[in-house]
Structures are given as structure tokens and as C-alpha cells.
PDB file of C-alpha atoms in Angstrom:
ATOM      1  CA  UNK A  75       6.793  37.260 -26.053  1.00 43.00           C
ATOM      2  CA  UNK A  76       6.433  34.277 -23.740  1.00 48.00           C
ATOM      3  CA  UNK A  77       8.868  31.392 -24.207  1.00 48.00           C
ATOM      4  CA  UNK A  78       7.890  29.062 -27.020  1.00 47.00           C
ATOM      5  CA  UNK A  79       5.885  31.675 -28.931  1.00 47.00           C
ATOM      6  CA  UNK A  80       8.718  33.340 -30.824  1.00 48.00           C
ATOM      7  CA  UNK A  81       8.495  33.385 -34.585  1.00 47.00           C
ATOM      8  CA  UNK A  82       5.738  34.176 -37.030  1.00 50.00           C
ATOM      9  CA  UNK A  83       2.484  32.226 -36.835  1.00 49.00           C
ATOM     10  CA  UNK A  84       2.549  29.042 -38.869  1.00 50.00           C
ATOM     11  CA  UNK A  85       6.303  28.475 -38.641  1.00 52.00           C
ATOM     12  CA  UNK A  86       7.765  25.326 -37.169  1.00 50.00           C
ATOM     13  CA  UNK A  87       9.094  27.306 -34.214  1.00 49.00           C
ATOM     14  CA  UNK A  88       5.625  28.687 -33.454  1.00 49.00           C
ATOM     15  CA  UNK A  89       4.008  25.257 -33.736  1.00 54.00           C
ATOM     16  CA  UNK A  90       6.561  23.316 -31.674  1.00 57.00           C
ATOM     17  CA  UNK A  91       7.721  25.990 -29.256  1.00 67.00           C
ATOM     18  CA  UNK A  92      11.302  25.395 -30.428  1.00 75.00           C
ATOM     19  CA  UNK A  93      13.544  27.304 -32.763  1.00 85.00           C
ATOM     20  CA  UNK A  94      15.321  24.507 -34.565  1.00 85.00           C
ATOM     21  CA  UNK A  95      16.030  23.631 -38.147  1.00 84.00           C
ATOM     22  CA  UNK A  96      14.556  20.536 -39.774  1.00 82.00           C
ATOM     23  CA  UNK A  97      17.922  18.795 -39.335  1.00 80.00           C
ATOM     24  CA  UNK A  98      18.124  19.767 -35.658  1.00 86.00           C
ATOM     25  CA  UNK A  99      14.577  18.532 -35.120  1.00 86.00           C
ATOM     26  CA  UNK A 100      15.388  15.220 -36.835  1.00 83.00           C
ATOM     27  CA  UNK A 101      18.513  14.842 -34.677  1.00 81.00           C
ATOM     28  CA  UNK A 102      16.512  15.528 -31.504  1.00 89.00           C
ATOM     29  CA  UNK A 103      13.705  13.152 -32.520  1.00 87.00           C
ATOM     30  CA  UNK A 104      16.273  10.448 -33.388  1.00 81.00           C
ATOM     31  CA  UNK A 105      17.951  10.808 -30.006  1.00 84.00           C
ATOM     32  CA  UNK A 106      14.570  10.638 -28.242  1.00 84.00           C
ATOM     33  CA  UNK A 107      13.591   7.571 -30.251  1.00 84.00           C
ATOM     34  CA  UNK A 108      16.827   5.778 -29.387  1.00 82.00           C
ATOM     35  CA  UNK A 109      16.264   6.385 -25.681  1.00 83.00           C
ATOM     36  CA  UNK A 110      12.751   4.936 -25.964  1.00 83.00           C
ATOM     37  CA  UNK A 111      13.920   1.935 -27.965  1.00 82.00           C
ATOM     38  CA  UNK A 112      16.624   1.045 -25.452  1.00 82.00           C
ATOM     39  CA  UNK A 113      13.986   0.311 -22.822  1.00 81.00           C
ATOM     40  CA  UNK A 114      11.630  -1.711 -25.039  1.00 84.00           C
ATOM     41  CA  UNK A 115      14.397  -3.475 -26.939  1.00 82.00           C
ATOM     42  CA  UNK A 116      16.066  -4.790 -23.804  1.00 84.00           C
ATOM     43  CA  UNK A 117      12.780  -6.084 -22.429  1.00 82.00           C
ATOM     44  CA  UNK A 118      11.862  -7.815 -25.673  1.00 85.00           C
ATOM     45  CA  UNK A 119      15.273  -9.458 -25.972  1.00 86.00           C
ATOM     46  CA  UNK A 120      15.223 -10.766 -22.391  1.00 88.00           C
ATOM     47  CA  UNK A 121      11.674 -12.079 -22.746  1.00 88.00           C
ATOM     48  CA  UNK A 122      12.507 -13.695 -26.083  1.00 87.00           C
ATOM     49  CA  UNK A 123      15.586 -15.360 -24.579  1.00 87.00           C
ATOM     50  CA  UNK A 124      13.515 -16.860 -21.778  1.00 87.00           C
ATOM     51  CA  UNK A 125      10.899 -18.031 -24.260  1.00 88.00           C
ATOM     52  CA  UNK A 126      13.540 -19.819 -26.303  1.00 86.00           C
ATOM     53  CA  UNK A 127      14.673 -21.757 -23.252  1.00 87.00           C
ATOM     54  CA  UNK A 128      11.190 -22.993 -22.296  1.00 85.00           C
ATOM     55  CA  UNK A 129      11.121 -25.687 -24.966  1.00 83.00           C
ATOM     56  CA  UNK A 130      14.141 -27.349 -23.311  1.00 86.00           C
ATOM     57  CA  UNK A 131      12.455 -27.665 -19.905  1.00 86.00           C
ATOM     58  CA  UNK A 132      11.209 -31.144 -18.881  1.00 85.00           C
ATOM     59  CA  UNK A 133       7.663 -29.919 -18.246  1.00 84.00           C
ATOM     60  CA  UNK A 134       7.324 -28.684 -21.844  1.00 86.00           C
ATOM     61  CA  UNK A 135       6.763 -32.285 -23.000  1.00 83.00           C
ATOM     62  CA  UNK A 136       3.655 -32.432 -20.791  1.00 86.00           C
ATOM     63  CA  UNK A 137       1.942 -29.461 -22.461  1.00 87.00           C
ATOM     64  CA  UNK A 138      -1.247 -30.124 -24.358  1.00 89.00           C
ATOM     65  CA  UNK A 139      -1.805 -29.182 -27.977  1.00 92.00           C
ATOM     66  CA  UNK A 140      -3.363 -25.774 -27.284  1.00 92.00           C
ATOM     67  CA  UNK A 141      -0.569 -24.776 -24.919  1.00 91.00           C
ATOM     68  CA  UNK A 142       2.099 -25.879 -27.401  1.00 93.00           C
ATOM     69  CA  UNK A 143       0.404 -23.860 -30.133  1.00 94.00           C
ATOM     70  CA  UNK A 144       0.160 -20.891 -27.759  1.00 94.00           C
ATOM     71  CA  UNK A 145       3.880 -21.263 -27.048  1.00 94.00           C
ATOM     72  CA  UNK A 146       4.695 -21.236 -30.778  1.00 94.00           C
ATOM     73  CA  UNK A 147       2.577 -18.111 -31.299  1.00 96.00           C
ATOM     74  CA  UNK A 148       4.266 -16.464 -28.313  1.00 95.00           C
ATOM     75  CA  UNK A 149       7.771 -17.246 -29.583  1.00 95.00           C
ATOM     76  CA  UNK A 150       6.935 -15.974 -33.070  1.00 96.00           C
ATOM     77  CA  UNK A 151       5.463 -12.772 -31.609  1.00 96.00           C
ATOM     78  CA  UNK A 152       8.612 -12.360 -29.503  1.00 94.00           C
ATOM     79  CA  UNK A 153      10.819 -12.789 -32.556  1.00 94.00           C
ATOM     80  CA  UNK A 154       8.759 -10.280 -34.536  1.00 95.00           C
ATOM     81  CA  UNK A 155       8.848  -7.767 -31.657  1.00 93.00           C
ATOM     82  CA  UNK A 156      12.609  -8.118 -31.319  1.00 92.00           C
ATOM     83  CA  UNK A 157      13.012  -7.676 -35.073  1.00 92.00           C
ATOM     84  CA  UNK A 158      10.868  -4.550 -35.189  1.00 93.00           C
ATOM     85  CA  UNK A 159      12.523  -3.009 -32.138  1.00 91.00           C
ATOM     86  CA  UNK A 160      16.050  -3.597 -33.452  1.00 89.00           C
ATOM     87  CA  UNK A 161      15.204  -2.462 -37.008  1.00 88.00           C
ATOM     88  CA  UNK A 162      16.120   1.198 -36.340  1.00 87.00           C
ATOM     89  CA  UNK A 163      19.767   0.085 -36.107  1.00 84.00           C
ATOM     90  CA  UNK A 164      19.612  -1.357 -39.620  1.00 84.00           C
ATOM     91  CA  UNK A 165      17.758   1.679 -40.935  1.00 81.00           C
ATOM     92  CA  UNK A 166      20.382   3.963 -39.456  1.00 77.00           C
ATOM     93  CA  UNK A 167      23.204   2.018 -41.088  1.00 80.00           C
ATOM     94  CA  UNK A 168      21.482   2.002 -44.486  1.00 80.00           C
ATOM     95  CA  UNK A 169      20.446   5.671 -44.335  1.00 76.00           C
ATOM     96  CA  UNK A 170      23.790   6.936 -42.971  1.00 76.00           C
ATOM     97  CA  UNK A 171      25.371   9.502 -45.257  1.00 78.00           C
ATOM     98  CA  UNK A 172      22.277   9.926 -47.448  1.00 81.00           C
ATOM     99  CA  UNK A 173      21.015  13.096 -45.697  1.00 82.00           C
ATOM    100  CA  UNK A 174      17.592  11.577 -45.084  1.00 78.00           C
ATOM    101  CA  UNK A 175      17.366  11.667 -41.310  1.00 80.00           C
ATOM    102  CA  UNK A 176      13.754  12.951 -41.200  1.00 82.00           C
ATOM    103  CA  UNK A 177      12.680   9.944 -43.293  1.00 86.00           C
ATOM    104  CA  UNK A 178      14.826   7.660 -41.133  1.00 84.00           C
ATOM    105  CA  UNK A 179      13.183   8.942 -37.954  1.00 87.00           C
ATOM    106  CA  UNK A 180       9.662   8.585 -39.377  1.00 88.00           C
ATOM    107  CA  UNK A 181      10.278   5.026 -40.625  1.00 89.00           C
ATOM    108  CA  UNK A 182      12.012   3.964 -37.411  1.00 89.00           C
ATOM    109  CA  UNK A 183       9.215   5.468 -35.291  1.00 91.00           C
ATOM    110  CA  UNK A 184       6.627   3.413 -37.199  1.00 93.00           C
ATOM    111  CA  UNK A 185       8.665   0.242 -36.676  1.00 93.00           C
ATOM    112  CA  UNK A 186       9.025   0.975 -32.978  1.00 92.00           C
ATOM    113  CA  UNK A 187       5.246   1.451 -32.710  1.00 92.00           C
ATOM    114  CA  UNK A 188       4.715  -1.922 -34.411  1.00 95.00           C
ATOM    115  CA  UNK A 189       7.364  -3.440 -32.147  1.00 93.00           C
ATOM    116  CA  UNK A 190       5.583  -2.151 -29.048  1.00 92.00           C
ATOM    117  CA  UNK A 191       2.294  -3.695 -30.175  1.00 93.00           C
ATOM    118  CA  UNK A 192       4.079  -6.990 -30.843  1.00 95.00           C
ATOM    119  CA  UNK A 193       5.821  -6.771 -27.466  1.00 93.00           C
ATOM    120  CA  UNK A 194       2.501  -6.218 -25.695  1.00 93.00           C
ATOM    121  CA  UNK A 195       1.036  -9.229 -27.519  1.00 95.00           C
ATOM    122  CA  UNK A 196       4.097 -11.286 -26.566  1.00 95.00           C
ATOM    123  CA  UNK A 197       3.682 -10.346 -22.915  1.00 94.00           C
ATOM    124  CA  UNK A 198      -0.026 -11.140 -23.080  1.00 95.00           C
ATOM    125  CA  UNK A 199       0.398 -14.556 -24.682  1.00 96.00           C
ATOM    126  CA  UNK A 200       3.326 -15.347 -22.374  1.00 95.00           C
ATOM    127  CA  UNK A 201       1.198 -14.498 -19.380  1.00 95.00           C
ATOM    128  CA  UNK A 202      -1.678 -16.576 -20.692  1.00 96.00           C
ATOM    129  CA  UNK A 203       0.597 -19.574 -21.235  1.00 93.00           C
ATOM    130  CA  UNK A 204       2.244 -19.195 -17.848  1.00 92.00           C
ATOM    131  CA  UNK A 205      -1.073 -18.871 -15.999  1.00 94.00           C
ATOM    132  CA  UNK A 206      -2.609 -21.809 -17.868  1.00 92.00           C
ATOM    133  CA  UNK A 207       0.343 -24.053 -17.022  1.00 90.00           C
ATOM    134  CA  UNK A 208       0.800 -22.791 -13.460  1.00 89.00           C
ATOM    135  CA  UNK A 209      -2.845 -22.770 -12.379  1.00 90.00           C
ATOM    136  CA  UNK A 210      -4.789 -24.803 -14.932  1.00 86.00           C
ATOM    137  CA  UNK A 211      -7.549 -22.298 -14.240  1.00 85.00           C
ATOM    138  CA  UNK A 212     -10.037 -20.992 -16.765  1.00 85.00           C
ATOM    139  CA  UNK A 213      -9.457 -17.598 -15.146  1.00 94.00           C
ATOM    140  CA  UNK A 214      -6.053 -17.438 -16.861  1.00 94.00           C
ATOM    141  CA  UNK A 215      -7.594 -15.945 -20.005  1.00 94.00           C
ATOM    142  CA  UNK A 216      -9.501 -13.341 -17.993  1.00 95.00           C
ATOM    143  CA  UNK A 217      -6.397 -12.352 -16.058  1.00 95.00           C
ATOM    144  CA  UNK A 218      -4.285 -12.113 -19.222  1.00 95.00           C
ATOM    145  CA  UNK A 219      -7.071 -10.082 -20.847  1.00 95.00           C
ATOM    146  CA  UNK A 220      -7.153  -7.703 -17.884  1.00 96.00           C
ATOM    147  CA  UNK A 221      -3.380  -7.244 -18.101  1.00 95.00           C
ATOM    148  CA  UNK A 222      -3.668  -6.509 -21.831  1.00 95.00           C
ATOM    149  CA  UNK A 223      -6.379  -3.942 -21.060  1.00 96.00           C
ATOM    150  CA  UNK A 224      -3.968  -2.381 -18.565  1.00 95.00           C
ATOM    151  CA  UNK A 225      -1.284  -2.193 -21.263  1.00 93.00           C
ATOM    152  CA  UNK A 226      -3.777  -0.544 -23.622  1.00 94.00           C
ATOM    153  CA  UNK A 227      -4.729   1.957 -20.932  1.00 95.00           C
ATOM    154  CA  UNK A 228      -1.118   2.808 -20.007  1.00 93.00           C
ATOM    155  CA  UNK A 229       0.326   2.798 -23.507  1.00 90.00           C
ATOM    156  CA  UNK A 230      -2.576   4.240 -25.527  1.00 91.00           C
ATOM    157  CA  UNK A 231      -5.572   5.528 -23.606  1.00 94.00           C
ATOM    158  CA  UNK A 232      -3.791   7.680 -21.017  1.00 94.00           C
ATOM    159  CA  UNK A 233      -1.440   9.350 -23.537  1.00 90.00           C
ATOM    160  CA  UNK A 234      -4.356   9.968 -25.917  1.00 92.00           C
ATOM    161  CA  UNK A 235      -6.410  11.523 -23.104  1.00 93.00           C
ATOM    162  CA  UNK A 236      -3.471  13.757 -22.202  1.00 92.00           C
ATOM    163  CA  UNK A 237      -3.114  14.852 -25.819  1.00 90.00           C
ATOM    164  CA  UNK A 238      -6.833  15.566 -26.032  1.00 90.00           C
ATOM    165  CA  UNK A 239      -6.644  17.671 -22.868  1.00 88.00           C
ATOM    166  CA  UNK A 240      -3.757  19.608 -24.376  1.00 80.00           C
ATOM    167  CA  UNK A 241      -5.557  20.174 -27.689  1.00 77.00           C
ATOM    168  CA  UNK A 242      -8.758  21.206 -25.909  1.00 75.00           C
ATOM    169  CA  UNK A 243      -6.808  24.023 -24.246  1.00 66.00           C
ATOM    170  CA  UNK A 244      -6.960  22.607 -20.726  1.00 54.00           C
ATOM    171  CA  UNK A 245      -3.450  21.191 -20.583  1.00 51.00           C
ATOM    172  CA  UNK A 246       0.114  22.344 -20.635  1.00 51.00           C
ATOM    173  CA  UNK A 247       1.081  24.402 -23.696  1.00 50.00           C
ATOM    174  CA  UNK A 248       4.612  23.041 -23.982  1.00 50.00           C
ATOM    175  CA  UNK A 249       5.580  21.003 -27.040  1.00 49.00           C
ATOM    176  CA  UNK A 250       4.612  17.325 -26.881  1.00 47.00           C
ATOM    177  CA  UNK A 251       7.698  16.138 -28.726  1.00 54.00           C
TER     178      UNK A 251
END
């Protein structure tokens, strides 16, 4: 049998191309999730730190009402993103020793997905604020919108297209996770 097809039809090994127990799969998925979170978490924390310092800059006092409100929204989004992206640490501590790693991985993965959406929104609103202040141009919203469309394409559209190709039988047969 070719690699990845061992095992009776319908078994986890046949579906995923791996011969691993539920616990081994949860361990592997947890390790993968932690690697992903390290990248996003660091970015969100650095961005949030910079956002916190903006209010102490002399030019902040010159911002108009809309830009101040946009700043507040951006900081709140940054805080929410940081919270969601660091939540897996808390989940891990609370779930440790309870033999519920599959549930831990599923819950943490959902929080990371929410955190990534919040991070994208934080980047978008940060960019909008920066471009409005730096250029005063009405094009700032269009540019920020185009960047958000790029995020959507890179983070959602392209992976979904790749999955569709795989499910339509045109792509690679190896396991996606």
C-alpha cells in the first residue's frame, strides 16, 4: 500500500494518512498550534506595546475627535487580540492533568482564530490611523482597505482555495494537518 493509506477505510489513520492515537494526534496538534501562536503572539504584543506609547507622544494632543476615537478602537482591538492569542497558555494551565488535551487543542485553536481576526483588525485600524495622521489624505481609508483585503486573501482565500483544490482531487493527497 502507498504511504498514508495503511489501515482500514474509515479509520483515523486512513483519513489523516497517519497512524497515531487520539492522544498522539492531540499532542501533535498542540505542538503545531504553539508554533503558530508564537509568531502571531509576538507580533500582537509588539504592536500593542507601540500603541500604548502613542498616547504619550506630543502630537497625540493634536489629533481630532475621529482620530482619537480610532486610536481607542485600535488599542482595544490590540488588547483583545493579545488576550485571545495568549489564552492558550491559561487553558493549558487549567486543563493540565485533566486528560482533556483534545478539548484543550480545539478550544485553543478557536481562540487563536479569533485572535488572528482581532490582530488583522488591529493592523488595519493602526494603518488607517497612521495614514490619516501622516498624510491627511482621504486615500488613507482606501489604502487600509486594500491592505485588509490582502490579509483576507493571504489568510483566508488562498488557504481555502488550496483546500478546495485538494478536496476536488487536483491537489496533493498528503494530510492537511
